[in-house]
Amino acid sequence: MGELQSLPNIGRELERQLHEAGIDTVEELKQVGSREAWLRILAFDPSACLMRLSALEGAIRGVRWHSLDPEVKAGLKAFYHQHR
């Protein structure tokens, strides 16, 4: 298990994608932010979905994506629709 998998919502495949996107540590993910990390993943994986974006945000906040506040979820959804 890599360092990123220690975060909630990050499994082996999402960690692999983060590495491919140039994000190798928890600190790098926090600095880049969920939106930029998701855009980097989207650049090589067109199947990147809203749930993946939410998973990244939850990982940064240290919570399961299901537990994100409704306002945060709404903001992520709006961002997702702007870029899809």
PDB file of C-alpha atoms in Angstrom:
ATOM      1  CA  MET A   1       0.000   0.000   0.000  1.00  0.00           C
ATOM      2  CA  GLY A   2       1.363   3.381  -0.993  1.00  0.00           C
ATOM      3  CA  GLU A   3       1.238   6.590   0.985  1.00  0.00           C
ATOM      4  CA  LEU A   4      -1.828   7.903  -0.858  1.00  0.00           C
ATOM      5  CA  GLN A   5      -3.811   4.760  -0.033  1.00  0.00           C
ATOM      6  CA  SER A   6      -3.609   5.742   3.629  1.00  0.00           C
ATOM      7  CA  LEU A   7      -6.241   8.396   2.830  1.00  0.00           C
ATOM      8  CA  PRO A   8      -9.961   7.622   2.787  1.00  0.00           C
ATOM      9  CA  ASN A   9     -11.402   6.887  -0.678  1.00  0.00           C
ATOM     10  CA  ILE A  10      -8.014   6.174  -2.267  1.00  0.00           C
ATOM     11  CA  GLY A  11      -7.565   2.615  -3.469  1.00  0.00           C
ATOM     12  CA  ARG A  12      -4.874   1.025  -5.564  1.00  0.00           C
ATOM     13  CA  GLU A  13      -6.261   2.212  -8.916  1.00  0.00           C
ATOM     14  CA  LEU A  14      -6.857   5.820  -7.888  1.00  0.00           C
ATOM     15  CA  GLU A  15      -3.397   5.945  -6.345  1.00  0.00           C
ATOM     16  CA  ARG A  16      -1.960   4.657  -9.640  1.00  0.00           C
ATOM     17  CA  GLN A  17      -3.825   7.380 -11.512  1.00  0.00           C
ATOM     18  CA  LEU A  18      -2.579  10.033  -9.118  1.00  0.00           C
ATOM     19  CA  HIS A  19       0.990   8.874  -9.712  1.00  0.00           C
ATOM     20  CA  GLU A  20       0.375   9.029 -13.461  1.00  0.00           C
ATOM     21  CA  ALA A  21      -0.920  12.583 -12.937  1.00  0.00           C
ATOM     22  CA  GLY A  22       2.337  13.530 -11.188  1.00  0.00           C
ATOM     23  CA  ILE A  23       0.974  13.417  -7.641  1.00  0.00           C
ATOM     24  CA  ASP A  24       3.003  11.072  -5.456  1.00  0.00           C
ATOM     25  CA  THR A  25       2.449  12.182  -1.857  1.00  0.00           C
ATOM     26  CA  VAL A  26      -0.376  13.228   0.428  1.00  0.00           C
ATOM     27  CA  GLU A  27       1.166  16.692   0.665  1.00  0.00           C
ATOM     28  CA  GLU A  28       1.270  17.046  -3.134  1.00  0.00           C
ATOM     29  CA  LEU A  29      -2.399  16.050  -3.353  1.00  0.00           C
ATOM     30  CA  LYS A  30      -3.319  18.644  -0.735  1.00  0.00           C
ATOM     31  CA  GLN A  31      -1.299  21.338  -2.507  1.00  0.00           C
ATOM     32  CA  VAL A  32      -2.761  20.545  -5.935  1.00  0.00           C
ATOM     33  CA  GLY A  33      -6.322  20.143  -4.659  1.00  0.00           C
ATOM     34  CA  SER A  34      -9.053  17.790  -5.758  1.00  0.00           C
ATOM     35  CA  ARG A  35     -10.141  19.767  -8.798  1.00  0.00           C
ATOM     36  CA  GLU A  36      -6.686  20.041 -10.374  1.00  0.00           C
ATOM     37  CA  ALA A  37      -5.901  16.408  -9.528  1.00  0.00           C
ATOM     38  CA  TRP A  38      -9.159  15.330 -11.181  1.00  0.00           C
ATOM     39  CA  LEU A  39      -8.449  17.446 -14.275  1.00  0.00           C
ATOM     40  CA  ARG A  40      -5.044  15.810 -14.591  1.00  0.00           C
ATOM     41  CA  ILE A  41      -6.639  12.375 -14.381  1.00  0.00           C
ATOM     42  CA  LEU A  42      -9.360  13.366 -16.847  1.00  0.00           C
ATOM     43  CA  ALA A  43      -6.647  14.317 -19.356  1.00  0.00           C
ATOM     44  CA  PHE A  44      -5.694  10.631 -19.747  1.00  0.00           C
ATOM     45  CA  ASP A  45      -8.850   8.889 -18.483  1.00  0.00           C
ATOM     46  CA  PRO A  46     -12.067  10.205 -20.021  1.00  0.00           C
ATOM     47  CA  SER A  47     -14.081   7.967 -17.685  1.00  0.00           C
ATOM     48  CA  ALA A  48     -13.136  10.170 -14.696  1.00  0.00           C
ATOM     49  CA  CYS A  49     -16.482  10.750 -12.992  1.00  0.00           C
ATOM     50  CA  LEU A  50     -18.042  12.944 -10.334  1.00  0.00           C
ATOM     51  CA  MET A  51     -17.569  10.184  -7.782  1.00  0.00           C
ATOM     52  CA  ARG A  52     -13.806  10.210  -8.426  1.00  0.00           C
ATOM     53  CA  LEU A  53     -13.714  13.981  -7.970  1.00  0.00           C
ATOM     54  CA  SER A  54     -15.682  13.607  -4.736  1.00  0.00           C
ATOM     55  CA  ALA A  55     -13.354  10.826  -3.573  1.00  0.00           C
ATOM     56  CA  LEU A  56     -10.357  13.110  -4.075  1.00  0.00           C
ATOM     57  CA  GLU A  57     -11.998  15.941  -2.133  1.00  0.00           C
ATOM     58  CA  GLY A  58     -12.929  13.579   0.680  1.00  0.00           C
ATOM     59  CA  ALA A  59      -9.396  12.200   0.771  1.00  0.00           C
ATOM     60  CA  ILE A  60      -7.991  15.689   1.198  1.00  0.00           C
ATOM     61  CA  ARG A  61     -10.485  16.419   3.982  1.00  0.00           C
ATOM     62  CA  GLY A  62      -9.893  13.034   5.626  1.00  0.00           C
ATOM     63  CA  VAL A  63     -13.490  11.798   5.243  1.00  0.00           C
ATOM     64  CA  ARG A  64     -15.380   9.324   3.108  1.00  0.00           C
ATOM     65  CA  TRP A  65     -16.826  11.122   0.093  1.00  0.00           C
ATOM     66  CA  HIS A  66     -20.355  10.249   1.242  1.00  0.00           C
ATOM     67  CA  SER A  67     -19.801  12.458   4.298  1.00  0.00           C
ATOM     68  CA  LEU A  68     -18.959  15.663   2.419  1.00  0.00           C
ATOM     69  CA  ASP A  69     -21.217  18.603   3.228  1.00  0.00           C
ATOM     70  CA  PRO A  70     -24.061  19.194   0.745  1.00  0.00           C
ATOM     71  CA  GLU A  71     -22.574  22.583  -0.206  1.00  0.00           C
ATOM     72  CA  VAL A  72     -19.220  20.970  -1.009  1.00  0.00           C
ATOM     73  CA  LYS A  73     -20.947  18.272  -3.062  1.00  0.00           C
ATOM     74  CA  ALA A  74     -22.901  20.915  -4.971  1.00  0.00           C
ATOM     75  CA  GLY A  75     -19.721  22.847  -5.754  1.00  0.00           C
ATOM     76  CA  LEU A  76     -17.989  19.698  -6.978  1.00  0.00           C
ATOM     77  CA  LYS A  77     -20.988  18.809  -9.123  1.00  0.00           C
ATOM     78  CA  ALA A  78     -20.992  22.259 -10.735  1.00  0.00           C
ATOM     79  CA  PHE A  79     -17.249  22.009 -11.410  1.00  0.00           C
ATOM     80  CA  TYR A  80     -17.695  18.536 -12.889  1.00  0.00           C
ATOM     81  CA  HIS A  81     -20.423  19.731 -15.273  1.00  0.00           C
ATOM     82  CA  GLN A  82     -18.261  22.675 -16.393  1.00  0.00           C
ATOM     83  CA  HIS A  83     -15.536  20.266 -17.498  1.00  0.00           C
ATOM     84  CA  ARG A  84     -17.531  17.385 -18.977  1.00  0.00           C
TER      85      ARG A  84
END
